[in-house]
Short mmCIF file of C-alpha atoms in Angstrom, two decimals:
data_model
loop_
_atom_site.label_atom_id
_atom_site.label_comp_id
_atom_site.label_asym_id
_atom_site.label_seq_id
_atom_site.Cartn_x
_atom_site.Cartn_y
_atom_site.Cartn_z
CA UNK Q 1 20.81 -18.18 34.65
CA UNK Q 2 23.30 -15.42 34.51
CA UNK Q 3 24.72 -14.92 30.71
CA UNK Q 4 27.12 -12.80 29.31
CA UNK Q 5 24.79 -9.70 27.63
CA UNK Q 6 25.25 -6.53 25.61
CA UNK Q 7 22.52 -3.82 26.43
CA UNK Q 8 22.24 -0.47 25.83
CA UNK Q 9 22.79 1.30 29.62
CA UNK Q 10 19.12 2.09 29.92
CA UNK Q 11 18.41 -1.19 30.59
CA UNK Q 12 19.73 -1.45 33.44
CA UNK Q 13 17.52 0.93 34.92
CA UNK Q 14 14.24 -0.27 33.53
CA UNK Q 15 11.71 -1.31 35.89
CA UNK Q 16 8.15 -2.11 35.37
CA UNK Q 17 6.16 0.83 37.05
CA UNK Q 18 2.80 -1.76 37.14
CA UNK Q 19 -0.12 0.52 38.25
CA UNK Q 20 1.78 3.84 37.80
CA UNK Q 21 2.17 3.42 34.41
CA UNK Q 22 -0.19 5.58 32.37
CA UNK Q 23 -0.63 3.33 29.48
CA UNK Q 24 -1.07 -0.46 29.78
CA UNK Q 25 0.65 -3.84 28.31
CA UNK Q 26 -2.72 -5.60 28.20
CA UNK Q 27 -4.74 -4.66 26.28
CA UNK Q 28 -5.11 -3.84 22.10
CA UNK Q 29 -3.01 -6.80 20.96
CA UNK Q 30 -3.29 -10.32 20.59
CA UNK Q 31 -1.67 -12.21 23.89
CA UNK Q 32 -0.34 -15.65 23.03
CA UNK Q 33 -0.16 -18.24 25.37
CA UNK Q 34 2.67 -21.01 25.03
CA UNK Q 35 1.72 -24.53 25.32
CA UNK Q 36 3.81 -24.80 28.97
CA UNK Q 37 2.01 -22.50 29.84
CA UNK Q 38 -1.51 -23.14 28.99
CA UNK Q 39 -0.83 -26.66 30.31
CA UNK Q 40 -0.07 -25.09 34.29
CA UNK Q 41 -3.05 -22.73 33.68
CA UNK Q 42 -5.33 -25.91 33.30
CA UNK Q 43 -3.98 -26.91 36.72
CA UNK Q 44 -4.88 -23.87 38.35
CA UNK Q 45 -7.22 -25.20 41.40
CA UNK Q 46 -7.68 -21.49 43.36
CA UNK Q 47 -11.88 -21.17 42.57
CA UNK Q 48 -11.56 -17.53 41.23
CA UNK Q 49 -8.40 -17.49 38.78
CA UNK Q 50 -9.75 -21.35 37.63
CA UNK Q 51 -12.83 -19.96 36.28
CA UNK Q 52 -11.18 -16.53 35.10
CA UNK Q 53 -9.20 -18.63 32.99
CA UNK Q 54 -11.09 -20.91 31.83
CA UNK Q 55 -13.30 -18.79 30.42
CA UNK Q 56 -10.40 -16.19 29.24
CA UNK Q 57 -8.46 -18.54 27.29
CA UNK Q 58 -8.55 -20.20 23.65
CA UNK Q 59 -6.83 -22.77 22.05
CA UNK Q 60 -5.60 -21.60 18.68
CA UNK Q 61 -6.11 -25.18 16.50
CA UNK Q 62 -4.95 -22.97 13.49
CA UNK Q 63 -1.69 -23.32 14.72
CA UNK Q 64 -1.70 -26.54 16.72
CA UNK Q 65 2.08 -27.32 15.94
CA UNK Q 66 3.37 -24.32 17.00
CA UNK Q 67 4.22 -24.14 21.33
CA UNK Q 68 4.37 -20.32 21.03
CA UNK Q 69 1.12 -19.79 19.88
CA UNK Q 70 -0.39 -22.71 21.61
CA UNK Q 71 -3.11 -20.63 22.88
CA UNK Q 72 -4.57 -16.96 23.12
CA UNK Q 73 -6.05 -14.62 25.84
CA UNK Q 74 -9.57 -13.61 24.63
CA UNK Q 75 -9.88 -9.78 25.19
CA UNK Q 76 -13.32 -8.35 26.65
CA UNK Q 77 -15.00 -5.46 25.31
CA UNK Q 78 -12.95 -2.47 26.13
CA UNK Q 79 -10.17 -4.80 24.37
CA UNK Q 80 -8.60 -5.53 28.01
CA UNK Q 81 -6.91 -8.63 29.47
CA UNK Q 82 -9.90 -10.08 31.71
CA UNK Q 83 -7.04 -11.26 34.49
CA UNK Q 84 -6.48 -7.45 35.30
CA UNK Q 85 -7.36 -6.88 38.82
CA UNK Q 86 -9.41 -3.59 40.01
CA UNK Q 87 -6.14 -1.96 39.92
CA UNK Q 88 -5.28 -2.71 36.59
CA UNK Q 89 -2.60 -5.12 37.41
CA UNK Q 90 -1.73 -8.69 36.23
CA UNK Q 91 -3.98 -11.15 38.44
CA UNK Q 92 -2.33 -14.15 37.85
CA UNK Q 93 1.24 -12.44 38.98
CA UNK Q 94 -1.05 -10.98 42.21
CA UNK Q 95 -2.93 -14.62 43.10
CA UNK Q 96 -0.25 -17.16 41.59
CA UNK Q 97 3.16 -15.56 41.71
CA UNK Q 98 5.58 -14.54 38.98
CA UNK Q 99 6.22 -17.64 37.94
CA UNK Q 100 3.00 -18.53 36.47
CA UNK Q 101 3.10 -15.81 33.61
CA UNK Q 102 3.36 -16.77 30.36
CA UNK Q 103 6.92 -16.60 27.84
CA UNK Q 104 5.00 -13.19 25.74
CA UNK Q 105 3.92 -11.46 29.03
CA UNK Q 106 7.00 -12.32 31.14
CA UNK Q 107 8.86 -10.88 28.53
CA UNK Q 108 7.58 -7.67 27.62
CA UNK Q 109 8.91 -5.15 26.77
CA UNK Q 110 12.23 -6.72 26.48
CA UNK Q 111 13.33 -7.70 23.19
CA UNK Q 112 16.20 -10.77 23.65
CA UNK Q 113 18.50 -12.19 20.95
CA UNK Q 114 21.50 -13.98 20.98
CA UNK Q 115 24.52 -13.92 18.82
CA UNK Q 116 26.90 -16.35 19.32
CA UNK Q 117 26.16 -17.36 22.32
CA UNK Q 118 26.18 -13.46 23.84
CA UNK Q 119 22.42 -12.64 24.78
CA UNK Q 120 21.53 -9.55 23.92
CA UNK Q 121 18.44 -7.66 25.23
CA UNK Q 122 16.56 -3.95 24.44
CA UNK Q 123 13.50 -2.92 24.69
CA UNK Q 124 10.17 -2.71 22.78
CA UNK Q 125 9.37 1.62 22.95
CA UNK Q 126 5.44 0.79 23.04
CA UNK Q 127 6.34 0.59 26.76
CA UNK Q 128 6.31 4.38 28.11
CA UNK Q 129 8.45 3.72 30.82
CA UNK Q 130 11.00 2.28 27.92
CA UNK Q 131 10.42 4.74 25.73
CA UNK Q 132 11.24 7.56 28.65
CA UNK Q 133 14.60 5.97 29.39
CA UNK Q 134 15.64 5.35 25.81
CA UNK Q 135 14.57 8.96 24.48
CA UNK Q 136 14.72 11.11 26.95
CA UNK Q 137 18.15 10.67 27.87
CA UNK Q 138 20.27 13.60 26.48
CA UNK Q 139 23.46 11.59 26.24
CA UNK Q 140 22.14 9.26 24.13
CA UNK Q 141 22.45 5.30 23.98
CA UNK Q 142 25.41 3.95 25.48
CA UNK Q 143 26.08 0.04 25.48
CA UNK Q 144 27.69 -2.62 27.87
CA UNK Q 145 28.44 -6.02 28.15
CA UNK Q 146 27.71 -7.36 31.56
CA UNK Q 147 26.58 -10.81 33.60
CA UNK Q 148 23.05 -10.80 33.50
CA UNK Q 149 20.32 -12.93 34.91
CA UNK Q 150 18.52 -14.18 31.78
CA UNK Q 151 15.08 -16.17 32.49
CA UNK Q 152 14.49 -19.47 30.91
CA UNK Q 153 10.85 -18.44 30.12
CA UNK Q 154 12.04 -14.95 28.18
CA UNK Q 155 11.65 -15.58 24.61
CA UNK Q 156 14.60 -15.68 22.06
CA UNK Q 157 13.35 -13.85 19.06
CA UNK Q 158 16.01 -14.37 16.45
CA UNK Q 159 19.58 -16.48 17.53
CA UNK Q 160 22.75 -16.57 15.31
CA UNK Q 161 24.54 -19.33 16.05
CA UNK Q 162 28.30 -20.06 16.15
CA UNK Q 163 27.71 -22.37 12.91
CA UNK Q 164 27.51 -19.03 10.89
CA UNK Q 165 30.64 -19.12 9.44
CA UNK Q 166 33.27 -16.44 10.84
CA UNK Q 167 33.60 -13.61 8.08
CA UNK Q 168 29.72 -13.30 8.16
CA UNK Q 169 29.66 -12.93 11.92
CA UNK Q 170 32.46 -10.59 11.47
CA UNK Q 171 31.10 -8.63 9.31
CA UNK Q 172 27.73 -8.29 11.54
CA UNK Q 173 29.54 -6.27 14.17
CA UNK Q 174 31.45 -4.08 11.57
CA UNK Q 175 27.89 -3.22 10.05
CA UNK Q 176 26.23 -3.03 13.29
CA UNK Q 177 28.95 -0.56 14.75
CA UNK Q 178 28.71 1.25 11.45
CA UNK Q 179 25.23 2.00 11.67
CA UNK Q 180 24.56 3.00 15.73
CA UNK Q 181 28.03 5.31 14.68
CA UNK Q 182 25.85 6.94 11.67
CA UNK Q 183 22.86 7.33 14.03
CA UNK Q 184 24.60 8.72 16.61
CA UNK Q 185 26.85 10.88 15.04
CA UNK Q 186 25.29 14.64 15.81
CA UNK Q 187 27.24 16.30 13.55
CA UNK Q 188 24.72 16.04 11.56
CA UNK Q 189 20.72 16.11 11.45
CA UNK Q 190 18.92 13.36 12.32
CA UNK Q 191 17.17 13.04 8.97
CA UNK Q 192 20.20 13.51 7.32
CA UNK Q 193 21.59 10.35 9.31
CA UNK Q 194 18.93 8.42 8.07
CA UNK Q 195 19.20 9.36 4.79
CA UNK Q 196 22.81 8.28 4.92
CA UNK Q 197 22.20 5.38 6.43
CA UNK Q 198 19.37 4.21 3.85
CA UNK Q 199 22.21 5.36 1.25
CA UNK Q 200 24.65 2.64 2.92
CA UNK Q 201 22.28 -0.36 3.02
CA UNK Q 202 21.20 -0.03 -0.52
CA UNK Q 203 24.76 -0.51 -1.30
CA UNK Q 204 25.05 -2.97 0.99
CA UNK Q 205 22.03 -5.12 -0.02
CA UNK Q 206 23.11 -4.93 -4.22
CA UNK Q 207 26.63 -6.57 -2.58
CA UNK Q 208 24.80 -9.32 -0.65
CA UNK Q 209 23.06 -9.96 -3.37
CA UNK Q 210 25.74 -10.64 -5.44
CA UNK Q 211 27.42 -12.15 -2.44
CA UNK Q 212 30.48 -10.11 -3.15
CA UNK Q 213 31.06 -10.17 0.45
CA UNK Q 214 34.77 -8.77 -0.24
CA UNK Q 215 33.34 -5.43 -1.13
CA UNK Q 216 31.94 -4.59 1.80
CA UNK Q 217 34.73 -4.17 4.36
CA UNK Q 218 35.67 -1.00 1.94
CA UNK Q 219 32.06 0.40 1.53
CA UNK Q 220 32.21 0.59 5.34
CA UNK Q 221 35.34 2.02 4.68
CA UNK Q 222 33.86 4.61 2.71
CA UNK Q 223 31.06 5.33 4.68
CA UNK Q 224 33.38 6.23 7.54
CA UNK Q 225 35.19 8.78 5.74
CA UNK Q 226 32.08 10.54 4.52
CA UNK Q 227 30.46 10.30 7.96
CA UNK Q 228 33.66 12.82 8.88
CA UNK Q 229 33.87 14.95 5.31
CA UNK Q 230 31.89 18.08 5.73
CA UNK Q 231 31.61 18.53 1.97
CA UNK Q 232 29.55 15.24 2.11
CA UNK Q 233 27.93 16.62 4.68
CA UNK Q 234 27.17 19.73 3.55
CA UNK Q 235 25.74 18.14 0.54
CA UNK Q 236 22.65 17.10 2.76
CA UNK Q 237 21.62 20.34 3.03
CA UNK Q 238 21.13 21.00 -0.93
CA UNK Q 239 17.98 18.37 -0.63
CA UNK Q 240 15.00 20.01 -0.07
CA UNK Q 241 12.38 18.99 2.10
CA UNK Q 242 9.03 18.61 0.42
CA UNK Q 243 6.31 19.23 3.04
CA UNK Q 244 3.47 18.57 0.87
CA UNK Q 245 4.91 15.03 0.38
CA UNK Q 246 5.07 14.91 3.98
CA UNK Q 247 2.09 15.92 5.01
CA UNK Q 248 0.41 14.15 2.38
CA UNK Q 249 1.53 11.17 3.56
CA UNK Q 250 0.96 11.68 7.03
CA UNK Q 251 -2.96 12.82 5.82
CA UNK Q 252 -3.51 9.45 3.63
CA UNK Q 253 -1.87 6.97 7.32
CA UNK Q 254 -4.13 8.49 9.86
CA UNK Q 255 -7.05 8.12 7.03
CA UNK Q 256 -5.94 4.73 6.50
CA UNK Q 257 -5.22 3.67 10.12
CA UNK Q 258 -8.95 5.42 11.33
CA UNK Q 259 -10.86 3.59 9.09
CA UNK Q 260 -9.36 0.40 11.18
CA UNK Q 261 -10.55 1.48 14.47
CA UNK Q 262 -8.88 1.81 17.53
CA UNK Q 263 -8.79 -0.61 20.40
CA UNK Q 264 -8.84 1.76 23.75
CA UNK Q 265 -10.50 5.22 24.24
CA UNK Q 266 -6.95 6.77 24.92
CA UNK Q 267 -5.24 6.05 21.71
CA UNK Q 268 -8.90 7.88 20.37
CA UNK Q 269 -8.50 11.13 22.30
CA UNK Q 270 -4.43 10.84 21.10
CA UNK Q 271 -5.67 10.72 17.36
CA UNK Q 272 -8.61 13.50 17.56
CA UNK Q 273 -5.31 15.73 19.38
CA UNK Q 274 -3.43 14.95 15.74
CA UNK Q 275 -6.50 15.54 13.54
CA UNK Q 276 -7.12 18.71 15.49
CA UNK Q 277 -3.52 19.81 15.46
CA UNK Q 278 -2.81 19.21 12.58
CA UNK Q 279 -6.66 20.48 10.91
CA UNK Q 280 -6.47 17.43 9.19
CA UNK Q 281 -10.13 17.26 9.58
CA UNK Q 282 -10.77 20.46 7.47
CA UNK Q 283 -12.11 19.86 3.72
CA UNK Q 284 -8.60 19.71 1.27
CA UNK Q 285 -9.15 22.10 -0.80
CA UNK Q 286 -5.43 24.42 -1.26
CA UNK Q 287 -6.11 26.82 1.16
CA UNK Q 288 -6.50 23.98 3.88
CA UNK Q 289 -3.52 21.82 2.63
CA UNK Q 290 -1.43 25.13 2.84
CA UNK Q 291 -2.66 25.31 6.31
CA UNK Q 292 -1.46 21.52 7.56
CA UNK Q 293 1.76 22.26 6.02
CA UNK Q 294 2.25 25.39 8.23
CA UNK Q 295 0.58 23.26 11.35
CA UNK Q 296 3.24 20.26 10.56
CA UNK Q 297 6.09 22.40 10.23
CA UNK Q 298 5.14 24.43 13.78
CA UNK Q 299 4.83 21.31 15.62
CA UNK Q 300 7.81 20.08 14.36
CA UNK Q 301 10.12 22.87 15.39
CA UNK Q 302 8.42 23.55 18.62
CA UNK Q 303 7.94 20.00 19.89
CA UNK Q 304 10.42 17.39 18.00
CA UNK Q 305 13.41 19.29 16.47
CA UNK Q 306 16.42 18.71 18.56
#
């Protein structure tokens, strides 16, 4: 069904790359499978996808009232999708056609919403071929509003409705233009942006919390002139950045997030390549902790400042 939608420009380029992609969609997460869904898989009659899936799927009783979740894909041992096919692409899409993929996987990695009736769709970056097209682009994120074709099976994941009464929907766009112009604006650093922007919404939440909804329209206000006073800008660069808080915290995650496991042999090798990088593997005494600083600020400059 074509539908008025607002998307950022890279959209319209993105294309599932299927068995050029160097990553993969199924595998490492939890696939639900609606209740539509599970129902047509049940019909399935062709001999090899019938008992694929009937051995690959599980109802999920814990959440028997809920379609979404109606049922699960159960992973094998490398933590794969067992309907992959020798090339590592979907089988069911190969042996029984698009249309027979379920609301999650027909989705991904497009993220839908709708606001007042305009559908509005991005993109989930744990998709590389996203990711590329968002990131990469040196002109950064442009939007339009365009007829597009909008699936019935694509799942809405949050919907503001045009009961909301006016000022509030209003007031979402103001906000919303507010903070992609904060983001965006490369007058300044992007931590510095973010650090602004965290500045606005704490203002912004104490107001909605005492609904003084009439203040806000002038703290956007505000934040517009600052975003274009270089004194306020210029202030940004009297904070100091504390690189033993950084690295610290970057040490304690990857501790954290190890002792978890990981679910594929790739994102392994990715997190030895950090541990080595950054010698995060060394003992922490001072001389070592002065050492990941210096490691963490190289990388930084050579591979992610703009």
């Amino acid at each position: 069904m074509k539908q008025v939608t607002l998307l950022p420009v890279y959209m319209k380029q993105f294309s599932c790359i299927g068995g050029d992609c160097e990553d993969t969609c199924c595998s490492g997460w939890r696939i639900d499978i609606d209740k539509a869904t599970y129902k047509k898989y049940k019909n399935v009659r062709e001999p090899g996808m019938k008992t694929k899936l009937s051995q690959g799927l599980t109802r999920n009783r814990a959440q028997a009232n809920t379609s979404g979740s109606y049922a699960y894909i159960n992973l094998d041992s490398n933590c794969m999708c067992p309907l992959l096919n020798e090339k590592g692409l979907c089988g069911i899409q190969e042996k029984l056609g698009e249309h027979m993929l379920s609301s999650v996987c027909a989705t991904y990695p497009r993220v839908l919403n709708s606001v007042d009736s305009i559908a509005e769709m991005s993109a989930k970056l744990s998709c590389p071929e996203a990711a590329r097209l968002a990131l990469l682009n040196p002109g950064g994120i442009d939007f339009e509003e365009l007829e597009q074709d909008i699936k019935s099976e694509w799942i809405v994941a949050k919907s503001i409705g045009k009961q909301e009464p006016t000022f509030k929907k209003e007031l979402l766009w103001k906000l919303r233009v507010l903070a992609i112009d904060i983001i965006q604006n490369r007058k300044m650093a992007i931590s510095d942006r973010l650090i602004m922007l965290g500045l606005f919404t704490d203002k912004l939440q104490k107001y909605l919390g005492e609904e003084q909804y009439d203040q806000i329209s002038e703290l956007i206000k505000e934040y517009y002139v600052k975003m274009n006073h270089e004194g306020y800008i210029d202030s940004f660069n009297q904070i100091k950045i504390n690189l033993k808080l950084q690295t610290r915290i970057i040490t304690e995650l990857v501790q954290i997030r190890a002792t978890m496991g990981y679910s594929t042999d790739k994102t392994t090798v990715f997190h030895n390549n950090m541990v080595a990088g950054l010698t995060l593997g060394k003992n922490e005494d001072v001389d070592i902790r002065e050492l990941i600083e210096q490691n963490f600020s190289l990388n930084y400059k050579n591979h992610y400042q703009p």
